[in-house]
Amino acid sequence: MKFLVLPGDGIGPEIIESAVAVLKAVDQKHGLGIEYDYQEIGFASLEKYGTTLRPELLENARTYEGILLGTISHADYPRPDKGGINVSGAFRVGLDLYANVRPARTRPYITSNLREGKTMDLVIMREATEGFYPDRNMARGWGEVMPSPDMALSTRKITRHCSERIARRAFELAAKRRKKVTAIHKANSFHMTDGLFLEAVRTVAKDFPDVQLDDLLVDASTAHLVRNPERFDVLVATNFYGDILSDLASELSGSLGLAGSVMAGDHQCCAQAQHGSAPDIQNQDKANPTSMILSVAMLLEWIGEKKALPLWTEAGATIHNAIEKVLAEPAHRTVDLGGSTGTSAYTTAVIEQIRSQ
């Protein structure tokens, strides 16, 4: 199989290099036969091609079995009409990678940011192709306008189709876990948009009688994440809410640097670290590559399940096991986890664990 590798901005190239090194080690162990094709995106592409994402690259991405997308600095890009395309948003919409899957869990050997005695083990299923994000809710142009210099308007798009399919993925996942889905919304204020989302989730719930459904207002859910995270199994949310809640959950669990994430569609999957590009620490060997490495493990497991390839599922599990063994040793932890190990040394430790399994 061929993977498309897109290093990105900031620490993106460093954590992508770590993830590919780990992939090659697990490939050697399990015989996956992965080939890699590197392409430029972000500022490197902007300088070379005048755009952060070439249309032909996005179109060609459809031909790859897996995609590795590095971190991007889209907040620092020029306007879209000046070439500053949000690469993540373009991939999600262009390839219909509608399910942004973001697990968060505490580990007994990593200090969490929860109150003492509290634990967390949840997955946020975030719809990624519509919602309040202005670059993905119009057929043409952006969903924001300024009728005057002192007035700005934003349009939100919620559809039954997108709400039902992300809900279905959430229920399917919950059926394999602790059999509970929590729908996150603000239907008391957004009567039509969040009301439609909630209606769609409840419709899908009828097909999963063994899975419990409850719902929470998005503001209340933040309080419950801090106070009572054990109540959650799988949370399903629209784009904007899911983005905010997943960062909160991951940081509460110990560090955003531990947050694996994939963007998945019905036919394709992309691994992308949940955190940002952290340009302040780029090229200093300080970045924690765990999020990107775990995202790659999730990608392998997605391929294994989708294509009925047990070796790929096993390879993903091998990476997960290696990460847990490395994190359990304080001497191997990166700066964000209270240690002093650099990116390269951490990656080497993970590879050694893979080879020893």
Coordinates of C-alpha atoms in Angstrom, one line a residue:
M1 CA 0.0 0.0 0.0
K2 CA 1.1 3.6 -0.6
F3 CA 0.9 6.3 2.0
L4 CA 0.9 10.0 1.2
V5 CA 3.2 11.9 3.7
L6 CA 2.7 15.6 4.1
P7 CA 5.1 17.0 6.7
G8 CA 3.4 20.4 7.2
D9 CA 4.6 23.4 9.3
G10 CA 6.3 24.0 12.6
I11 CA 7.0 20.8 14.4
G12 CA 5.1 18.9 11.7
P13 CA 8.2 17.6 9.8
E14 CA 9.8 16.4 13.1
I15 CA 6.8 14.4 14.4
I16 CA 6.1 13.1 10.9
E17 CA 9.8 11.9 10.7
S18 CA 9.2 10.1 14.1
A19 CA 6.0 8.6 13.0
V20 CA 7.4 7.3 9.7
A21 CA 10.4 5.8 11.6
V22 CA 8.0 4.0 13.9
L23 CA 5.9 2.9 10.9
K24 CA 9.0 1.4 9.2
A25 CA 9.9 -0.5 12.3
V26 CA 6.4 -2.0 12.7
D27 CA 6.3 -2.6 8.9
Q28 CA 9.5 -4.6 9.2
K29 CA 8.0 -6.6 12.1
H30 CA 4.6 -7.3 10.5
G31 CA 5.4 -7.2 6.8
L32 CA 2.9 -4.6 5.7
G33 CA 4.8 -3.4 2.6
I34 CA 4.1 0.3 2.9
E35 CA 5.5 2.7 0.3
Y36 CA 5.8 6.5 1.0
D37 CA 5.3 9.4 -1.2
Y38 CA 6.3 12.8 0.2
Q39 CA 4.7 16.0 -0.9
E40 CA 4.8 19.7 0.3
I41 CA 2.0 21.5 1.9
G42 CA 1.8 24.6 4.1
F43 CA 4.4 27.3 4.0
A44 CA 6.8 25.2 2.0
S45 CA 4.2 24.8 -0.7
L46 CA 3.2 28.4 -0.5
E47 CA 6.8 29.5 -1.2
K48 CA 7.2 27.1 -4.0
Y49 CA 3.8 27.0 -5.7
G50 CA 2.0 30.1 -4.4
T51 CA -0.5 28.1 -2.4
T52 CA -0.5 26.1 0.8
L53 CA -2.3 23.2 -1.0
R54 CA -2.2 22.6 -4.8
P55 CA -5.6 21.4 -6.2
E56 CA -3.9 18.5 -8.0
L57 CA -2.3 17.3 -4.8
L58 CA -5.7 17.1 -3.1
E59 CA -7.2 15.3 -6.1
N60 CA -4.3 12.9 -6.3
A61 CA -4.6 12.1 -2.5
R62 CA -7.7 10.0 -3.4
T63 CA -5.4 7.3 -4.8
Y64 CA -3.6 6.6 -1.5
E65 CA -4.6 4.0 1.0
G66 CA -3.5 6.2 3.9
I67 CA -2.4 9.8 4.6
L68 CA -0.1 11.2 7.2
L69 CA -0.8 14.9 7.6
G70 CA 1.6 17.0 9.7
T71 CA 0.7 20.0 11.8
I72 CA -0.2 23.2 10.0
S73 CA 0.0 26.9 10.9
H74 CA -3.2 27.9 9.1
A75 CA -3.8 30.8 11.5
D76 CA -0.6 32.4 10.1
Y77 CA -1.5 31.8 6.4
P78 CA -2.5 34.6 4.1
R79 CA -6.1 34.9 3.0
P80 CA -7.4 32.0 0.9
D81 CA -7.5 34.2 -2.2
K82 CA -3.8 34.8 -1.6
G83 CA -3.0 31.1 -1.5
G84 CA -3.6 30.4 2.3
I85 CA -5.8 27.4 2.1
N86 CA -6.6 25.6 5.4
V87 CA -5.1 22.2 4.5
S88 CA -6.9 20.2 7.2
G89 CA -10.3 21.6 6.2
A90 CA -9.6 21.1 2.5
F91 CA -8.8 17.4 3.1
R92 CA -11.8 16.8 5.3
V93 CA -14.2 18.3 2.8
G94 CA -12.4 17.3 -0.4
L95 CA -12.0 13.7 0.6
D96 CA -15.1 13.5 2.7
L97 CA -13.2 12.6 5.8
Y98 CA -16.2 13.4 8.0
A99 CA -15.4 11.5 11.2
N100 CA -12.7 13.1 13.3
V101 CA -12.0 10.5 15.9
R102 CA -10.3 11.8 19.1
P103 CA -9.7 9.4 22.1
A104 CA -8.7 10.7 25.5
R105 CA -7.8 8.6 28.5
T106 CA -5.8 8.9 31.7
R107 CA -2.9 6.6 32.5
P108 CA -1.9 5.5 36.0
Y109 CA 1.7 6.4 35.4
I110 CA 1.1 9.8 33.9
T111 CA 0.0 12.7 36.0
S112 CA -3.4 14.0 34.8
N113 CA -4.9 17.4 35.2
L114 CA -8.0 15.9 36.8
R115 CA -8.8 15.9 40.5
E116 CA -7.1 13.2 42.5
G117 CA -8.8 9.8 42.0
K118 CA -10.6 10.8 38.8
T119 CA -10.1 8.8 35.6
M120 CA -11.0 9.3 31.9
D121 CA -11.5 6.9 29.0
L122 CA -13.6 8.4 26.2
V123 CA -13.7 9.0 22.5
I124 CA -15.0 12.2 20.9
M125 CA -16.6 11.6 17.5
R126 CA -16.5 15.0 15.8
E127 CA -18.3 15.8 12.6
A128 CA -15.7 17.5 10.4
T129 CA -17.2 18.6 7.1
E130 CA -19.8 21.2 8.1
G131 CA -20.8 23.3 11.1
F132 CA -19.6 26.8 12.0
Y133 CA -16.3 26.6 10.1
P134 CA -16.6 29.1 7.2
D135 CA -14.3 27.2 4.9
R136 CA -16.6 24.2 4.7
N137 CA -20.2 25.3 4.8
M138 CA -20.7 26.8 1.4
A139 CA -20.5 25.4 -2.1
R140 CA -18.5 28.4 -3.1
G141 CA -16.8 31.0 -1.0
W142 CA -16.8 31.4 2.7
G143 CA -19.7 31.3 5.2
E144 CA -18.7 34.6 6.7
V145 CA -19.5 38.1 5.4
M146 CA -18.9 41.7 6.5
P147 CA -21.8 43.9 5.3
S148 CA -19.9 46.8 6.9
P149 CA -16.5 47.3 8.5
D150 CA -18.2 47.2 11.9
M151 CA -20.4 44.1 11.3
A152 CA -19.5 40.5 10.7
L153 CA -21.9 37.6 10.1
S154 CA -21.3 33.9 10.2
T155 CA -23.5 31.1 8.7
R156 CA -23.7 27.7 10.3
K157 CA -24.6 24.6 8.2
I158 CA -26.0 21.4 9.8
T159 CA -27.5 18.7 7.6
R160 CA -29.4 15.6 8.5
H161 CA -27.2 13.5 6.3
C162 CA -23.9 14.5 8.0
S163 CA -25.5 14.3 11.5
E164 CA -26.8 10.8 11.0
R165 CA -23.6 9.4 9.6
I166 CA -21.4 10.7 12.4
A167 CA -24.0 9.5 14.9
R168 CA -23.9 6.0 13.3
R169 CA -20.1 5.9 13.6
A170 CA -20.4 6.9 17.2
F171 CA -23.0 4.2 18.0
E172 CA -20.9 1.6 16.2
L173 CA -17.9 2.5 18.3
A174 CA -19.8 2.6 21.5
A175 CA -21.2 -0.9 20.8
K176 CA -17.6 -2.2 21.0
R177 CA -16.9 -0.2 24.2
R178 CA -19.1 0.6 27.2
K179 CA -22.3 1.0 25.2
K180 CA -23.0 4.7 25.9
V181 CA -23.3 7.7 23.6
T182 CA -23.6 11.3 24.7
A183 CA -24.9 13.8 22.2
I184 CA -23.4 17.3 22.7
H185 CA -25.5 20.2 21.6
K186 CA -27.0 23.6 22.5
A187 CA -30.5 23.0 21.3
N188 CA -32.0 25.3 23.9
S189 CA -30.4 28.2 22.0
F190 CA -29.8 26.9 18.4
H191 CA -33.3 25.4 18.1
M192 CA -33.0 24.6 14.4
T193 CA -29.4 23.6 13.8
D194 CA -28.6 21.8 17.1
G195 CA -32.3 20.7 17.1
L196 CA -31.8 18.9 13.8
F197 CA -28.5 17.4 14.9
L198 CA -30.1 16.0 18.1
E199 CA -33.1 14.7 16.1
A200 CA -30.7 12.9 13.7
V201 CA -28.8 11.3 16.6
R202 CA -32.0 10.1 18.2
T203 CA -33.2 8.6 14.9
V204 CA -29.9 6.6 14.6
A205 CA -30.1 5.5 18.2
K206 CA -33.2 3.4 17.4
D207 CA -31.0 1.1 15.4
F208 CA -28.8 0.4 18.5
P209 CA -31.1 -0.6 21.3
D210 CA -28.2 -2.0 23.3
V211 CA -26.5 1.4 23.4
Q212 CA -27.6 4.0 25.9
L213 CA -28.1 7.5 24.6
D214 CA -28.1 10.7 26.7
D215 CA -27.4 14.3 25.8
L216 CA -25.8 17.3 27.3
L217 CA -25.6 21.0 26.6
V218 CA -22.1 21.8 25.4
D219 CA -21.5 24.2 28.3
A220 CA -22.6 21.6 30.9
S221 CA -20.4 19.0 29.2
T222 CA -17.3 21.0 30.0
A223 CA -18.2 21.0 33.7
H224 CA -18.8 17.2 33.6
L225 CA -15.5 16.5 31.8
V226 CA -13.7 18.2 34.7
R227 CA -15.9 17.0 37.6
N228 CA -17.2 13.6 36.4
P229 CA -15.3 12.3 33.3
E230 CA -16.2 8.7 34.2
R231 CA -19.7 9.3 33.0
F232 CA -18.5 9.5 29.3
D233 CA -17.9 6.7 26.9
V234 CA -18.4 8.1 23.3
L235 CA -19.4 11.7 22.7
V236 CA -20.8 12.7 19.4
A237 CA -20.7 16.4 18.5
T238 CA -20.8 18.9 15.6
N239 CA -17.6 20.3 14.3
F240 CA -17.1 23.4 16.6
Y241 CA -18.1 21.7 19.8
G242 CA -16.1 18.6 19.2
D243 CA -13.0 20.6 18.4
I244 CA -13.1 22.5 21.7
L245 CA -14.1 19.5 23.9
S246 CA -11.4 17.2 22.5
D247 CA -8.7 19.7 23.4
L248 CA -10.1 20.0 26.9
A249 CA -10.4 16.2 27.3
S250 CA -6.9 15.5 26.1
E251 CA -5.3 18.2 28.3
L252 CA -7.2 17.0 31.3
S253 CA -6.0 13.4 30.6
G254 CA -2.4 14.5 30.9
S255 CA -1.2 16.4 27.8
L256 CA -2.4 17.4 24.3
G257 CA 0.8 15.8 23.2
L258 CA -0.8 12.4 24.0
A259 CA -3.8 13.0 21.8
G260 CA -4.0 10.6 18.8
S261 CA -6.5 11.5 16.1
V262 CA -7.7 10.4 12.7
M263 CA -9.9 11.9 10.0
A264 CA -11.9 9.0 8.5
G265 CA -14.4 8.6 5.7
D266 CA -16.1 5.6 4.3
H267 CA -13.2 4.7 2.0
Q268 CA -10.1 6.6 3.3
C269 CA -8.4 7.6 6.5
C270 CA -5.8 10.3 7.4
A271 CA -3.6 10.4 10.5
Q272 CA -3.1 13.8 12.0
A273 CA -1.9 14.8 15.5
Q274 CA -4.6 16.7 17.4
H275 CA -2.4 19.5 18.6
G276 CA -1.0 22.5 16.7
S277 CA 2.2 23.3 14.9
A278 CA 4.1 24.8 18.0
P279 CA 6.5 26.9 15.9
D280 CA 8.1 28.2 19.1
I281 CA 9.8 24.8 19.6
Q282 CA 10.4 23.6 16.1
N283 CA 13.8 22.3 15.2
Q284 CA 14.8 22.1 18.9
D285 CA 14.3 18.3 19.4
K286 CA 11.6 19.2 22.0
A287 CA 8.4 18.1 20.3
N288 CA 6.5 15.2 21.8
P289 CA 5.7 12.9 18.8
T290 CA 3.3 10.7 20.7
S291 CA 0.1 12.2 19.3
M292 CA 1.3 11.7 15.7
I293 CA 2.6 8.2 16.4
L294 CA -0.7 7.2 18.1
S295 CA -2.6 8.7 15.1
V296 CA -0.6 6.4 12.8
A297 CA -1.5 3.4 15.0
M298 CA -5.2 4.4 14.7
L299 CA -4.8 4.6 10.9
L300 CA -3.3 1.1 10.7
E301 CA -6.2 -0.2 12.8
W302 CA -8.7 1.6 10.6
I303 CA -7.2 -0.1 7.5
G304 CA -7.1 -3.4 9.3
E305 CA -10.8 -3.3 10.2
K306 CA -12.0 -1.7 7.0
K307 CA -10.1 -4.0 4.6
A308 CA -10.2 -7.1 6.9
L309 CA -6.4 -7.2 7.2
P310 CA -5.6 -8.6 10.7
L311 CA -1.8 -7.9 10.3
W312 CA -2.6 -4.2 10.1
T313 CA -4.7 -4.3 13.2
E314 CA -1.9 -6.2 15.0
A315 CA 0.6 -3.6 13.8
G316 CA -1.5 -0.8 15.2
A317 CA -1.8 -2.7 18.6
T318 CA 2.0 -3.2 18.5
I319 CA 2.5 0.6 18.3
H320 CA 0.0 1.3 21.1
N321 CA 1.7 -1.3 23.4
A322 CA 5.2 0.2 22.6
I323 CA 4.0 3.7 23.5
E324 CA 2.5 2.6 26.8
K325 CA 5.7 0.8 27.8
V326 CA 7.8 3.9 26.9
L327 CA 5.5 6.3 28.7
A328 CA 5.6 4.1 31.8
E329 CA 9.3 4.9 32.2
P330 CA 9.9 8.5 33.5
A331 CA 13.3 8.5 32.0
H332 CA 11.8 8.4 28.5
R333 CA 9.2 11.2 28.9
T334 CA 9.3 14.4 26.9
V335 CA 9.4 17.9 28.3
D336 CA 5.6 18.4 28.2
L337 CA 5.2 15.3 30.4
G338 CA 7.8 16.6 33.0
G339 CA 10.8 14.7 31.5
S340 CA 13.8 15.8 29.5
T341 CA 13.9 13.3 26.6
G342 CA 14.1 14.8 23.1
T343 CA 12.1 13.9 20.1
S344 CA 14.7 11.7 18.6
A345 CA 15.6 9.7 21.7
Y346 CA 11.9 9.2 22.5
T347 CA 11.3 7.8 19.0
T348 CA 14.3 5.5 19.4
A349 CA 12.8 4.2 22.6
V350 CA 9.5 3.4 20.9
I351 CA 11.2 1.6 18.1
E352 CA 13.2 -0.5 20.5
Q353 CA 10.0 -1.5 22.3
I354 CA 8.5 -2.5 18.9
R355 CA 11.4 -4.7 18.1
S356 CA 11.4 -6.3 21.5
Q357 CA 7.7 -7.4 21.3

